[in-house]
Amino acid sequence: MPIIEDAREAVMTGRRTDGARVRRPLSPHLQVYDMVQMTSGLSILNRATGVAWTIGMVFLVWWLVAAATGQEAFDRAQWFFGSFLGILVLAGLTAVAWFHTFAGLRHLYWDFGHGYHLPEVIKTGWAVIIATGVMTVLTWIIALIAW
């Protein structure tokens, strides 16, 4: 029997039921997953929206600090949020907030032990996507009417 030079090599080899030696993968990685699947796609989007939402909080803090600092700082912040880029940022953050909220509710539903069958997983995934779109548009319609 050959001597294993690397200790990690010992856990990477095994035997099939017929006795043949096989090498196990180190770990599943991106090439294993189909990114178009509802489950993996929404999982990755949920994590990405969590990061985007956290970064978006920088804009909220900026706006609050500007409001507390004085009129000139507040006017600069308001100018940015009223610009084309600012409106794009706010629209993106609106979609991010709604998606992360609905995906979180979906995960809460799973935490109660429901919705694990594949047809229901796909149905709730589409519900998250559709609800995000509807609520983002509805939020902006209300915002533009109130503006």
Short mmCIF file of C-alpha atoms in Angstrom, two decimals:
data_model
loop_
_atom_site.label_atom_id
_atom_site.label_comp_id
_atom_site.label_asym_id
_atom_site.label_seq_id
_atom_site.Cartn_x
_atom_site.Cartn_y
_atom_site.Cartn_z
CA MET A 1 0.00 0.00 0.00
CA PRO A 2 1.46 3.39 -0.96
CA ILE A 3 2.33 5.89 1.75
CA ILE A 4 0.12 8.98 1.69
CA GLU A 5 2.27 12.12 1.77
CA ASP A 6 -0.58 14.55 2.41
CA ALA A 7 -3.00 13.78 5.25
CA ARG A 8 -5.85 15.38 3.29
CA GLU A 9 -5.41 12.70 0.65
CA ALA A 10 -6.71 10.08 3.10
CA VAL A 11 -10.17 11.63 3.28
CA MET A 12 -10.32 12.15 -0.49
CA THR A 13 -10.17 8.46 -1.34
CA GLY A 14 -12.76 5.80 -0.74
CA ARG A 15 -14.17 2.58 -2.11
CA ARG A 16 -17.36 1.88 -4.00
CA THR A 17 -19.58 -1.06 -3.06
CA ASP A 18 -17.75 -3.22 -5.61
CA GLY A 19 -14.42 -2.48 -3.89
CA ALA A 20 -13.00 -0.16 -6.59
CA ARG A 21 -11.06 2.84 -5.29
CA VAL A 22 -12.49 6.30 -6.09
CA ARG A 23 -11.36 9.86 -5.47
CA ARG A 24 -13.92 12.03 -3.72
CA PRO A 25 -14.20 15.70 -4.65
CA LEU A 26 -12.77 18.22 -2.21
CA SER A 27 -16.10 20.01 -1.98
CA PRO A 28 -18.95 20.95 -4.27
CA HIS A 29 -18.29 24.25 -5.93
CA LEU A 30 -19.89 26.54 -8.48
CA GLN A 31 -19.40 24.15 -11.38
CA VAL A 32 -21.67 21.62 -9.61
CA TYR A 33 -24.66 23.95 -9.34
CA ASP A 34 -27.01 24.95 -12.13
CA MET A 35 -27.45 28.68 -11.63
CA VAL A 36 -30.66 28.70 -13.65
CA GLN A 37 -32.47 26.53 -11.11
CA MET A 38 -35.05 28.34 -8.98
CA THR A 39 -33.56 27.10 -5.71
CA SER A 40 -29.92 28.00 -6.28
CA GLY A 41 -30.70 31.17 -8.23
CA LEU A 42 -32.94 32.62 -5.54
CA SER A 43 -30.54 31.54 -2.80
CA ILE A 44 -27.68 33.40 -4.47
CA LEU A 45 -29.95 36.42 -5.13
CA ASN A 46 -31.08 36.43 -1.50
CA ARG A 47 -27.47 36.60 -0.32
CA ALA A 48 -26.62 39.26 -2.91
CA THR A 49 -29.61 41.38 -1.94
CA GLY A 50 -28.59 41.09 1.70
CA VAL A 51 -25.19 42.52 0.80
CA ALA A 52 -26.75 45.20 -1.43
CA TRP A 53 -29.22 46.13 1.31
CA THR A 54 -26.35 46.48 3.79
CA ILE A 55 -24.43 48.70 1.36
CA GLY A 56 -27.64 50.64 0.72
CA MET A 57 -27.85 51.49 4.39
CA VAL A 58 -24.79 53.70 3.80
CA PHE A 59 -27.06 55.94 1.71
CA LEU A 60 -29.63 56.08 4.50
CA VAL A 61 -26.95 56.99 7.04
CA TRP A 62 -25.59 59.63 4.66
CA TRP A 63 -29.06 61.16 4.27
CA LEU A 64 -29.70 61.13 8.05
CA VAL A 65 -26.30 62.64 8.87
CA ALA A 66 -26.83 65.29 6.19
CA ALA A 67 -30.23 66.11 7.68
CA ALA A 68 -28.68 66.44 11.13
CA THR A 69 -25.65 68.43 9.92
CA GLY A 70 -27.33 71.38 8.28
CA GLN A 71 -29.14 72.78 5.28
CA GLU A 72 -26.16 72.77 2.91
CA ALA A 73 -25.29 69.11 3.53
CA PHE A 74 -28.94 68.14 3.32
CA ASP A 75 -29.35 70.00 0.02
CA ARG A 76 -26.37 68.10 -1.43
CA ALA A 77 -27.83 64.75 -0.34
CA GLN A 78 -31.25 65.72 -1.71
CA TRP A 79 -29.65 66.79 -4.98
CA PHE A 80 -28.01 63.38 -5.33
CA PHE A 81 -31.19 61.44 -4.53
CA GLY A 82 -33.13 63.61 -6.97
CA SER A 83 -30.62 63.04 -9.78
CA PHE A 84 -30.95 60.26 -12.36
CA LEU A 85 -28.24 58.19 -10.63
CA GLY A 86 -29.84 58.76 -7.22
CA ILE A 87 -33.24 57.64 -8.48
CA LEU A 88 -31.64 54.53 -9.99
CA VAL A 89 -29.98 53.79 -6.63
CA LEU A 90 -33.26 54.28 -4.78
CA ALA A 91 -35.19 52.16 -7.29
CA GLY A 92 -32.59 49.41 -6.99
CA LEU A 93 -32.70 49.56 -3.21
CA THR A 94 -36.49 49.37 -3.32
CA ALA A 95 -36.32 46.17 -5.38
CA VAL A 96 -33.57 44.80 -3.13
CA ALA A 97 -35.59 45.52 0.01
CA TRP A 98 -38.75 43.89 -1.33
CA PHE A 99 -36.91 40.84 -2.70
CA HIS A 100 -35.02 40.29 0.55
CA THR A 101 -38.24 40.69 2.53
CA PHE A 102 -40.22 38.21 0.44
CA ALA A 103 -37.34 35.72 0.30
CA GLY A 104 -37.07 36.02 4.08
CA LEU A 105 -40.79 35.25 4.43
CA ARG A 106 -40.28 32.24 2.18
CA HIS A 107 -37.47 31.04 4.44
CA LEU A 108 -39.69 31.61 7.49
CA TYR A 109 -42.33 29.42 5.82
CA TRP A 110 -39.68 26.74 5.40
CA ASP A 111 -38.64 27.13 9.05
CA PHE A 112 -42.15 26.02 10.02
CA GLY A 113 -41.54 22.84 8.01
CA HIS A 114 -43.68 23.68 4.98
CA GLY A 115 -42.97 24.08 1.27
CA TYR A 116 -40.14 21.59 0.74
CA HIS A 117 -41.67 19.68 -2.18
CA LEU A 118 -40.20 20.79 -5.49
CA PRO A 119 -43.44 22.04 -7.09
CA GLU A 120 -44.10 24.21 -4.04
CA VAL A 121 -40.50 25.44 -3.98
CA ILE A 122 -40.84 26.57 -7.58
CA LYS A 123 -44.26 28.12 -6.92
CA THR A 124 -43.02 30.11 -3.90
CA GLY A 125 -39.91 31.12 -5.85
CA TRP A 126 -42.04 32.61 -8.61
CA ALA A 127 -44.22 34.23 -5.95
CA VAL A 128 -41.13 35.97 -4.53
CA ILE A 129 -40.08 37.22 -7.98
CA ILE A 130 -43.57 38.42 -8.96
CA ALA A 131 -44.28 40.00 -5.57
CA THR A 132 -40.95 41.83 -5.75
CA GLY A 133 -41.78 43.28 -9.16
CA VAL A 134 -45.34 44.24 -8.21
CA MET A 135 -44.39 45.83 -4.89
CA THR A 136 -41.42 47.71 -6.38
CA VAL A 137 -43.62 49.22 -9.09
CA LEU A 138 -46.41 49.94 -6.60
CA THR A 139 -43.98 51.60 -4.19
CA TRP A 140 -42.66 53.86 -6.95
CA ILE A 141 -46.13 54.73 -8.20
CA ILE A 142 -47.10 55.81 -4.69
CA ALA A 143 -43.78 57.65 -4.26
CA LEU A 144 -44.19 59.54 -7.55
CA ILE A 145 -47.79 60.47 -6.74
CA ALA A 146 -46.76 61.74 -3.30
CA TRP A 147 -43.69 63.54 -4.71
#
